[in-house]
């Protein structure tokens, strides 16, 4: 690129109608001139070649992504990690904010992803290491999406669960049980105080535990537990499958008693989720398989909050995400970024419930609550309920007892003195 070519990919905010652009934050490491690298990044994800040979035209005013902000710091030691076939030259670590005209792809998630997470970004000349850190949408773009049907408020209303976290539990053992004992475990957990008992993300419609039979038995157990406790309960059924089966499995699960549906967002695809959202009559809840493959490295890939925003945009009412602590290998600040991406204002799109999870129990509830900073989250133990030494009902009760202590300002350990279920949970899981 010539200096004039490079300048054509830079703009001030005051020069653009920002309603026509999404904003993207990237961190990247480049070899050579950072301004030229940033211009290539804009070009490759939008116009690429911006004129035909022999024609007096310039596609950049209409189609080009534009650099709004750029900072660069030299890296005398070279790239932060070795990359074969990387460009040679002086290395800089850069941070850039880009405005990308959403008219290039419209309100279509596959086309959006192709532009901002595709070939043009990850094969941009001179940039072997790059991470998409955040994405922001103008209200004009968001208006074309439905987002969550129920959101946090709708889910709370269904459960009659206000001013506290929503208590989930992953029925364990997670995949090997036939429907009858699986349903019994769910019943016990609801009786002990869980709001939602759920399938594991790997248990879908399988021969040893068919969805129709499982949903019928869990649906019946859920209704019995609701009647006996006087509190609404939900069975969360996993319908992850081929795209052309999603609406069929929705109908099967809901007709047989599922009150919400789990979908593995990235394996199925966000466009499939958006399609399902138009059909669904119950809340949709996302699980996070495959997301770590994009987000684990701090200097390459896609920050998981981008995926969180997109899951909310596609229509999920709940987003289950890697939570706090070493089990999930996700930095605390990244977990908090994802929680905020569920809750913060997003034009007309409703907030969705964040569920940070990973090896949780009554022993970790207070820590999660303090870190989140509000009660607008879901808490999703697995073994913390279903591996409780006194059984699932006691495991669920221990979670509710821990919350009672937190809400009353009583140390959880002190509250355990009069509550054997909580005491057993702290003894069994407190060292984790």
Short mmCIF file of C-alpha atoms in Angstrom, two decimals, residues 205 209-217 252-253 256:
data_model
loop_
_atom_site.label_atom_id
_atom_site.label_comp_id
_atom_site.label_asym_id
_atom_site.label_seq_id
_atom_site.Cartn_x
_atom_site.Cartn_y
_atom_site.Cartn_z
CA UNK A 205 -30.90 -37.84 22.06
CA UNK A 209 -31.38 -42.47 27.18
CA UNK A 210 -33.75 -41.31 24.41
CA UNK A 211 -34.84 -37.69 24.67
CA UNK A 212 -38.58 -38.42 24.42
CA UNK A 213 -38.54 -40.98 27.23
CA UNK A 214 -36.15 -38.96 29.37
CA UNK A 215 -38.18 -35.77 28.97
CA UNK A 216 -41.41 -37.59 29.82
CA UNK A 217 -40.02 -39.02 33.04
CA UNK A 252 -40.57 -33.61 21.46
CA UNK A 253 -38.87 -32.28 24.58
CA UNK A 256 -42.98 -34.40 27.13
#
